[in-house]
Short mmCIF file of C-alpha atoms and ligand atoms in Angstrom, two decimals:
data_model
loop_
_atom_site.label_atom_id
_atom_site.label_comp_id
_atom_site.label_asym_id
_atom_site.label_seq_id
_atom_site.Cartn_x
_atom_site.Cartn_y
_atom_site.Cartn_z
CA UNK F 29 94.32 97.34 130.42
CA UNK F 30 95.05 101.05 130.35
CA UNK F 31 92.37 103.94 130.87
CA UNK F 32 92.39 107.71 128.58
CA UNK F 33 90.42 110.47 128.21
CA UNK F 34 88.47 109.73 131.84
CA UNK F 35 88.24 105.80 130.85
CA UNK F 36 86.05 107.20 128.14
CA UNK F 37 89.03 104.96 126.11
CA UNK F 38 90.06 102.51 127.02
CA UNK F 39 92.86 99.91 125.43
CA UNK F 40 93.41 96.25 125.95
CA UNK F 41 94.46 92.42 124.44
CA UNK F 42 92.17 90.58 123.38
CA UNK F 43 89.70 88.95 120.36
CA UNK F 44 87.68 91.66 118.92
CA UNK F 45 84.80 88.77 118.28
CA UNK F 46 84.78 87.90 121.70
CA UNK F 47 83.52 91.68 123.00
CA UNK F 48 80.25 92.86 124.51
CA UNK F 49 79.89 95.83 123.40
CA UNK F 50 76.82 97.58 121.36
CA UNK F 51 78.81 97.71 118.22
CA UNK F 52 82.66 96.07 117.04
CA UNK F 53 84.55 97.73 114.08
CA UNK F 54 86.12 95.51 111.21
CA UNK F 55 88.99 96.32 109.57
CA UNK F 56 87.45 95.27 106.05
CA UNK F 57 88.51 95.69 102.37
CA UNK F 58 87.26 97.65 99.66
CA UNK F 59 84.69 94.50 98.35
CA UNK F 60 83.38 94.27 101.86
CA UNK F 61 82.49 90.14 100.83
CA UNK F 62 85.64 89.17 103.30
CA UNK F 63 88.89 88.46 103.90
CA UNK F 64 91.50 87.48 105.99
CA UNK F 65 92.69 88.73 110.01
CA UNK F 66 90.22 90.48 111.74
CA UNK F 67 87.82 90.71 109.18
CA UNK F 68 88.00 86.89 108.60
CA UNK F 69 87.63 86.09 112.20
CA UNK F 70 84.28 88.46 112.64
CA UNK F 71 82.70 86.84 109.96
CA UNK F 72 83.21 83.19 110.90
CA UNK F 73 82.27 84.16 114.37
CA UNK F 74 79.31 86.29 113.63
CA UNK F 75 77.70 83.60 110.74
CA UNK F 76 76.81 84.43 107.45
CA UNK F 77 74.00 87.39 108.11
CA UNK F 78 76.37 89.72 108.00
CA UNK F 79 78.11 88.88 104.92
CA UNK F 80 74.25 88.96 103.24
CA UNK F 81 74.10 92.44 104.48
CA UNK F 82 77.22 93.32 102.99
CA UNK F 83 76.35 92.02 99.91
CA UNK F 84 73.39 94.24 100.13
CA UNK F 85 75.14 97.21 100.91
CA UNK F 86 77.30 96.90 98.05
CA UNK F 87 74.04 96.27 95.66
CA UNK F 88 72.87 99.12 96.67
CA UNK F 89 75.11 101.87 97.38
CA UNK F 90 78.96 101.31 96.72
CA UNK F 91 79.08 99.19 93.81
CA UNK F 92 82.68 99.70 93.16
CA UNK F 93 83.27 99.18 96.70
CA UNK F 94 83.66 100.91 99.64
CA UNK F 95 86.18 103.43 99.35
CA UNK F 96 89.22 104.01 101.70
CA UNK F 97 88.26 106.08 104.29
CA UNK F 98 84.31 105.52 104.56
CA UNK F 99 82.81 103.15 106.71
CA UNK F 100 79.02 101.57 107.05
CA UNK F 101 77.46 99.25 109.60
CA UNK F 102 75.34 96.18 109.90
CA UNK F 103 73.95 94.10 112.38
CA UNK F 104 76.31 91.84 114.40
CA UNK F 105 74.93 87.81 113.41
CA UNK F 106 75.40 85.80 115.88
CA UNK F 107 78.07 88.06 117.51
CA UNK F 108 77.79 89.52 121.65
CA UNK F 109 78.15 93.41 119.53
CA UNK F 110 74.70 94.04 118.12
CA UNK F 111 75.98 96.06 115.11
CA UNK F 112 79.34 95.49 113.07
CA UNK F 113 80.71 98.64 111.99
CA UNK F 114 82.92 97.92 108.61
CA UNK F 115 85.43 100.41 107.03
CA UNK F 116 88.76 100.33 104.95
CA UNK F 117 92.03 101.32 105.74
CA UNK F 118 94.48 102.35 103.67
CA UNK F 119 97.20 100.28 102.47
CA UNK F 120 100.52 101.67 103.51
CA UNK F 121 103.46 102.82 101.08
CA UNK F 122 105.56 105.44 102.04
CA UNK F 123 103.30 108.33 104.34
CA UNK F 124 103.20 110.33 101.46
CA UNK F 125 99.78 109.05 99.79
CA UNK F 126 97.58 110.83 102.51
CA UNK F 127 97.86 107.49 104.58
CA UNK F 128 97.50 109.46 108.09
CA UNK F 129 94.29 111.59 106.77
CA UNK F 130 92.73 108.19 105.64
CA UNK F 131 93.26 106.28 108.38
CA UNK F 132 91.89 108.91 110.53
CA UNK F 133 88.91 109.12 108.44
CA UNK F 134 88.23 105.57 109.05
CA UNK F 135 88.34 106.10 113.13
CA UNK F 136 86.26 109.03 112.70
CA UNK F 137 83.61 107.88 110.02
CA UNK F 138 83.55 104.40 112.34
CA UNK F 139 82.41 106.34 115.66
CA UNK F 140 80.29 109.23 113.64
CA UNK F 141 78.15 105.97 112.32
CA UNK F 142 78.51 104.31 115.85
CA UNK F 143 76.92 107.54 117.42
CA UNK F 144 74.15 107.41 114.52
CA UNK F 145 73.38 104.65 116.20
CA UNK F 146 73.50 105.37 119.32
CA UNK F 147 76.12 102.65 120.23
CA UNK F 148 77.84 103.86 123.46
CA UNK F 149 80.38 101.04 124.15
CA UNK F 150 82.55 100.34 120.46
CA UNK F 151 85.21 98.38 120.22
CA UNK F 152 88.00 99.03 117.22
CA UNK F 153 90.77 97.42 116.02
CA UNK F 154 94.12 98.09 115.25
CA UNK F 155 92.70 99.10 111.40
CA UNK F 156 95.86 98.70 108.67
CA UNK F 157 98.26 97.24 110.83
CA UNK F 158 97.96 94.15 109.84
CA UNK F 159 97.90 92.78 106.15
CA UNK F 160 98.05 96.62 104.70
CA UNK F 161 101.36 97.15 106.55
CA UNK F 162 100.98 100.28 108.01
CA UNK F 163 103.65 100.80 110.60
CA UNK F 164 102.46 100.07 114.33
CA UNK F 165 104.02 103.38 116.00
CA UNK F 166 102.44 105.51 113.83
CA UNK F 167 99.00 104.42 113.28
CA UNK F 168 99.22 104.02 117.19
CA UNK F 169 99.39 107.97 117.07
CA UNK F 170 96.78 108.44 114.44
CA UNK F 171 94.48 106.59 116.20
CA UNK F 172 94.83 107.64 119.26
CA UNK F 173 94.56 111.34 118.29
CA UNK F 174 91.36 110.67 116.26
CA UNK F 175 89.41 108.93 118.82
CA UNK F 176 90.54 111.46 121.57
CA UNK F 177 89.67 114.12 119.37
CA UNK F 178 85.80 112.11 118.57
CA UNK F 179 85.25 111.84 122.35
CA UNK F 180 86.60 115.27 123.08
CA UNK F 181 83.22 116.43 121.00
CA UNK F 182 80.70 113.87 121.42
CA UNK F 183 79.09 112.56 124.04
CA UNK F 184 78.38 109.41 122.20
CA UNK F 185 79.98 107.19 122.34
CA UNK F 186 80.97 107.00 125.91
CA UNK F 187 83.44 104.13 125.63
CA UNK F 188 85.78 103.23 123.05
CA UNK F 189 87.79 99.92 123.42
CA UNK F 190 90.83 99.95 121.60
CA UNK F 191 91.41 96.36 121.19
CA UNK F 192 94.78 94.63 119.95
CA UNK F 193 95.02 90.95 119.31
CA UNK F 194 99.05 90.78 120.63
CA UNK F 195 100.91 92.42 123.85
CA UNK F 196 103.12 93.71 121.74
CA UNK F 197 100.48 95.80 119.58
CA UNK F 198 99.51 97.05 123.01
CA UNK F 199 102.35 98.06 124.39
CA UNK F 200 103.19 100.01 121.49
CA UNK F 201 99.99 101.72 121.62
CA UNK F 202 99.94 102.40 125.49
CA UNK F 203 104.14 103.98 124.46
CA UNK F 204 102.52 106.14 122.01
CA UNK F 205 99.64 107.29 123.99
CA UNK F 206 101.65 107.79 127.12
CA UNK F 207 104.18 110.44 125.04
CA UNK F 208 101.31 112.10 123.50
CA UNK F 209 99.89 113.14 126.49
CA UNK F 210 102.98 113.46 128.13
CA UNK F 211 103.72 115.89 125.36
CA UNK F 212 100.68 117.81 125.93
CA UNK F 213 101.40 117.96 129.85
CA UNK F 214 104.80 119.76 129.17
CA UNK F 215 103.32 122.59 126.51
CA UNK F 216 100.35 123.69 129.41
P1 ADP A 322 94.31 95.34 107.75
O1 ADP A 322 94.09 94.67 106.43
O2 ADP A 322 93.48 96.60 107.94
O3 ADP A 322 95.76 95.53 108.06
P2 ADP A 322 94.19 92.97 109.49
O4 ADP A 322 92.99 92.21 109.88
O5 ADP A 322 95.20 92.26 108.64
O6 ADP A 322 93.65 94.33 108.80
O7 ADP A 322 94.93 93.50 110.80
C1 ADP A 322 94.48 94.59 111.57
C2 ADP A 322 94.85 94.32 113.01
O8 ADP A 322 93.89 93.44 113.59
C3 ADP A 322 96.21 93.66 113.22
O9 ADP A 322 96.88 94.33 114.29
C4 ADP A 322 95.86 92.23 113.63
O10 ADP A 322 96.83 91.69 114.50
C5 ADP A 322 94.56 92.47 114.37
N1 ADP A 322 93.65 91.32 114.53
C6 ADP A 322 93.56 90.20 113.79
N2 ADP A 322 92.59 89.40 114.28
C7 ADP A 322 92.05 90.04 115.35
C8 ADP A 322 91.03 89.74 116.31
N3 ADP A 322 90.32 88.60 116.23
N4 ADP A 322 90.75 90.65 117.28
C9 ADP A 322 91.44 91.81 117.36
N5 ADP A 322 92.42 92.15 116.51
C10 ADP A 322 92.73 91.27 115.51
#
Protein backbone atom coordinates (compact mmCIF):
# COMPACT_ATOMS: atom_id res chain seq x y z
CA UNK A 1 0.00 0.00 0.00
CA UNK A 2 1.33 3.41 -0.93
CA UNK A 3 -0.15 6.89 0.34
CA UNK A 4 -0.48 10.46 -2.23
CA UNK A 5 -1.80 13.61 -2.05
CA UNK A 6 -1.89 13.48 2.14
CA UNK A 7 -3.33 9.69 1.93
CA UNK A 8 -6.22 11.49 0.36
CA UNK A 9 -5.08 8.53 -2.46
CA UNK A 10 -4.25 5.93 -1.78
CA UNK A 11 -3.13 2.68 -4.08
CA UNK A 12 -3.13 -0.98 -3.34
CA UNK A 13 -3.71 -5.00 -4.60
CA UNK A 14 -6.53 -6.26 -4.22
CA UNK A 15 -10.41 -7.35 -5.51
CA UNK A 16 -12.29 -4.29 -6.24
CA UNK A 17 -15.63 -6.41 -5.07
CA UNK A 18 -14.19 -7.13 -1.93
CA UNK A 19 -13.90 -3.12 -0.76
CA UNK A 20 -15.74 -1.13 1.89
CA UNK A 21 -16.00 1.80 0.65
CA UNK A 22 -19.26 4.16 0.01
CA UNK A 23 -19.03 3.71 -3.68
CA UNK A 24 -16.62 1.15 -6.23
CA UNK A 25 -16.09 2.20 -9.94
CA UNK A 26 -16.55 -0.43 -12.85
CA UNK A 27 -14.72 -0.40 -15.72
CA UNK A 28 -17.93 -1.16 -17.95
CA UNK A 29 -18.70 -1.13 -21.73
CA UNK A 30 -20.67 0.99 -23.82
CA UNK A 31 -24.13 -1.49 -23.34
CA UNK A 32 -23.62 -1.28 -19.63
CA UNK A 33 -25.68 -5.10 -19.53
CA UNK A 34 -22.00 -6.72 -18.66
CA UNK A 35 -19.06 -8.18 -19.52
CA UNK A 36 -16.03 -9.69 -18.73
CA UNK A 37 -12.84 -8.63 -15.93
CA UNK A 38 -13.79 -6.28 -13.54
CA UNK A 39 -17.01 -5.57 -14.72
CA UNK A 40 -17.89 -9.33 -14.76
CA UNK A 41 -16.65 -9.89 -11.32
CA UNK A 42 -18.84 -6.78 -9.73
CA UNK A 43 -21.79 -8.05 -11.14
CA UNK A 44 -21.62 -11.68 -10.01
CA UNK A 45 -20.57 -10.40 -6.69
CA UNK A 46 -23.05 -7.64 -6.29
CA UNK A 47 -26.33 -9.96 -7.70
CA UNK A 48 -28.50 -9.05 -10.30
CA UNK A 49 -30.01 -5.48 -8.87
CA UNK A 50 -27.58 -3.79 -10.38
CA UNK A 51 -27.72 -5.13 -13.76
CA UNK A 52 -31.82 -4.17 -13.48
CA UNK A 53 -30.67 -0.72 -12.82
CA UNK A 54 -28.53 -0.68 -15.68
CA UNK A 55 -31.00 -1.82 -17.80
CA UNK A 56 -33.00 1.05 -16.58
CA UNK A 57 -30.54 3.53 -17.13
CA UNK A 58 -30.12 2.62 -20.58
CA UNK A 59 -34.17 2.71 -21.10
CA UNK A 60 -34.13 5.79 -20.08
CA UNK A 61 -31.33 7.94 -20.88
CA UNK A 62 -28.46 6.45 -23.14
CA UNK A 63 -30.17 4.27 -25.45
CA UNK A 64 -27.30 3.87 -27.73
CA UNK A 65 -25.20 3.33 -24.82
CA UNK A 66 -23.13 5.02 -22.67
CA UNK A 67 -20.61 6.85 -24.43
CA UNK A 68 -16.77 6.75 -23.84
CA UNK A 69 -15.95 9.08 -21.43
CA UNK A 70 -19.30 9.49 -19.30
CA UNK A 71 -20.03 7.63 -16.39
CA UNK A 72 -23.43 7.02 -14.14
CA UNK A 73 -24.00 5.24 -10.85
CA UNK A 74 -26.28 2.79 -9.17
CA UNK A 75 -26.69 1.19 -6.07
CA UNK A 76 -24.16 -1.50 -5.04
CA UNK A 77 -26.60 -5.12 -4.70
CA UNK A 78 -25.42 -7.10 -2.46
CA UNK A 79 -21.90 -5.49 -2.57
CA UNK A 80 -19.88 -3.88 0.98
CA UNK A 81 -19.82 -0.26 -1.60
CA UNK A 82 -23.32 1.14 -1.36
CA UNK A 83 -23.26 2.68 -4.88
CA UNK A 84 -21.47 1.26 -8.12
CA UNK A 85 -20.20 3.94 -10.15
CA UNK A 86 -20.06 2.60 -14.02
CA UNK A 87 -18.17 4.35 -16.91
CA UNK A 88 -16.34 3.40 -20.25
CA UNK A 89 -12.96 3.59 -21.19
CA UNK A 90 -11.65 3.93 -24.28
CA UNK A 91 -10.31 1.22 -26.27
CA UNK A 92 -6.69 1.80 -27.08
CA UNK A 93 -5.11 2.13 -30.72
CA UNK A 94 -2.34 4.19 -31.21
CA UNK A 95 -2.60 7.62 -28.58
CA UNK A 96 -3.67 9.49 -31.35
CA UNK A 97 -7.64 9.02 -31.07
CA UNK A 98 -7.87 11.36 -27.93
CA UNK A 99 -7.31 8.12 -25.76
CA UNK A 100 -5.55 10.24 -22.79
CA UNK A 101 -8.51 13.04 -22.79
CA UNK A 102 -11.06 10.08 -22.58
CA UNK A 103 -9.67 8.19 -20.15
CA UNK A 104 -9.29 11.15 -18.02
CA UNK A 105 -12.81 12.00 -18.52
CA UNK A 106 -13.80 8.74 -17.16
CA UNK A 107 -11.65 9.37 -13.70
CA UNK A 108 -13.06 12.69 -13.56
CA UNK A 109 -16.84 12.13 -14.53
CA UNK A 110 -16.47 8.85 -11.97
CA UNK A 111 -15.47 11.12 -8.82
CA UNK A 112 -17.68 14.36 -10.03
CA UNK A 113 -20.79 11.68 -9.75
CA UNK A 114 -19.12 10.10 -6.57
CA UNK A 115 -19.09 13.67 -4.93
CA UNK A 116 -22.88 14.12 -6.19
CA UNK A 117 -23.28 11.68 -3.97
CA UNK A 118 -21.54 12.46 -1.39
CA UNK A 119 -19.40 9.22 -1.39
CA UNK A 120 -16.14 10.08 0.48
CA UNK A 121 -14.20 6.75 0.33
CA UNK A 122 -14.24 5.43 -3.80
CA UNK A 123 -12.46 2.88 -4.94
CA UNK A 124 -11.38 2.73 -8.94
CA UNK A 125 -9.90 0.46 -11.03
CA UNK A 126 -7.27 0.28 -13.33
CA UNK A 127 -10.12 1.47 -16.21
CA UNK A 128 -8.80 0.22 -19.99
CA UNK A 129 -6.00 -1.70 -18.98
CA UNK A 130 -7.34 -4.65 -19.26
CA UNK A 131 -9.43 -6.10 -22.28
CA UNK A 132 -9.23 -2.45 -24.18
CA UNK A 133 -5.41 -2.68 -24.14
CA UNK A 134 -4.42 0.49 -23.14
CA UNK A 135 -0.80 0.44 -22.16
CA UNK A 136 -0.17 0.15 -18.23
CA UNK A 137 2.61 3.03 -17.96
CA UNK A 138 0.64 5.40 -19.45
CA UNK A 139 -2.79 5.16 -18.20
CA UNK A 140 -0.80 4.85 -14.81
CA UNK A 141 0.06 8.63 -15.56
CA UNK A 142 -3.33 9.64 -16.75
CA UNK A 143 -4.83 8.46 -13.89
CA UNK A 144 -2.86 9.50 -11.52
CA UNK A 145 -2.83 13.12 -12.77
CA UNK A 146 -6.66 13.18 -13.00
CA UNK A 147 -7.45 12.04 -9.61
CA UNK A 148 -4.67 14.32 -8.07
CA UNK A 149 -5.95 17.03 -9.99
CA UNK A 150 -10.04 15.99 -8.64
CA UNK A 151 -8.75 15.98 -5.03
CA UNK A 152 -6.58 19.01 -5.49
CA UNK A 153 -10.24 20.89 -5.95
CA UNK A 154 -12.69 19.02 -4.06
CA UNK A 155 -13.08 18.23 -0.84
CA UNK A 156 -15.19 15.29 -1.68
CA UNK A 157 -14.19 12.75 -1.96
CA UNK A 158 -11.68 12.45 0.75
CA UNK A 159 -10.26 9.06 -0.21
CA UNK A 160 -9.67 7.53 -3.42
CA UNK A 161 -8.42 3.85 -3.53
CA UNK A 162 -6.69 3.08 -6.52
CA UNK A 163 -7.09 -0.56 -6.63
CA UNK A 164 -5.14 -3.08 -9.01
CA UNK A 165 -5.96 -6.73 -9.15
CA UNK A 166 -1.92 -7.83 -9.80
CA UNK A 167 1.54 -6.58 -8.07
CA UNK A 168 2.67 -5.94 -11.11
CA UNK A 169 -0.20 -3.34 -12.10
CA UNK A 170 0.84 -1.78 -8.83
CA UNK A 171 4.14 -1.44 -9.06
CA UNK A 172 3.86 0.15 -12.27
CA UNK A 173 1.52 2.59 -10.95
CA UNK A 174 3.45 3.38 -7.62
CA UNK A 175 6.87 3.87 -10.67
CA UNK A 176 4.74 6.27 -12.40
CA UNK A 177 3.45 8.15 -9.50
CA UNK A 178 6.76 8.25 -7.75
CA UNK A 179 8.46 10.14 -11.11
CA UNK A 180 5.59 12.39 -11.39
CA UNK A 181 6.01 13.85 -8.27
CA UNK A 182 9.50 13.46 -8.29
CA UNK A 183 9.29 15.55 -11.41
CA UNK A 184 7.34 18.17 -9.79
CA UNK A 185 9.86 18.26 -6.70
CA UNK A 186 12.80 19.16 -9.11
CA UNK A 187 10.82 22.18 -11.18
CA UNK A 188 9.88 24.06 -7.43
P1 LIG B 1 -11.22 -2.69 -19.60
O1 LIG B 1 -12.19 -3.33 -20.57
O2 LIG B 1 -11.60 -1.26 -19.24
O3 LIG B 1 -9.80 -2.84 -20.02
P2 LIG B 1 -10.97 -4.90 -17.68
O4 LIG B 1 -11.96 -5.34 -16.68
O5 LIG B 1 -10.65 -5.86 -18.79
O6 LIG B 1 -11.49 -3.47 -18.23
O7 LIG B 1 -9.61 -4.52 -16.95
C1 LIG B 1 -9.40 -3.33 -16.22
C2 LIG B 1 -8.45 -3.64 -15.09
O8 LIG B 1 -9.18 -4.24 -14.01
C3 LIG B 1 -7.32 -4.60 -15.43
O9 LIG B 1 -6.11 -4.07 -14.89
C4 LIG B 1 -7.71 -5.88 -14.70
O10 LIG B 1 -6.57 -6.62 -14.30
C5 LIG B 1 -8.42 -5.31 -13.49
N1 LIG B 1 -9.35 -6.21 -12.77
C6 LIG B 1 -10.00 -7.30 -13.22
N2 LIG B 1 -10.75 -7.82 -12.23
C7 LIG B 1 -10.58 -7.03 -11.14
C8 LIG B 1 -11.06 -7.04 -9.79
N3 LIG B 1 -11.92 -7.98 -9.36
N4 LIG B 1 -10.65 -6.06 -8.93
C9 LIG B 1 -9.79 -5.10 -9.35
N5 LIG B 1 -9.30 -5.04 -10.59
C10 LIG B 1 -9.68 -5.99 -11.48
Amino acid sequence: MREYYQGRLIATVGDITEMSVDAIVNAANASLLGGGGVDGAIHHRGGPAIMRECREIRRHSFPKGLPIGRACITRGGKLDARYVIHTVGPVWKDGKQHEDALLEACYRNSLDLAAGHAANSVAIPAISTGAYGFPRERAARVAFGAIGEFLYRNTVPRTVFCVFYSIEDYEIFVAEADAILQAVSEQE
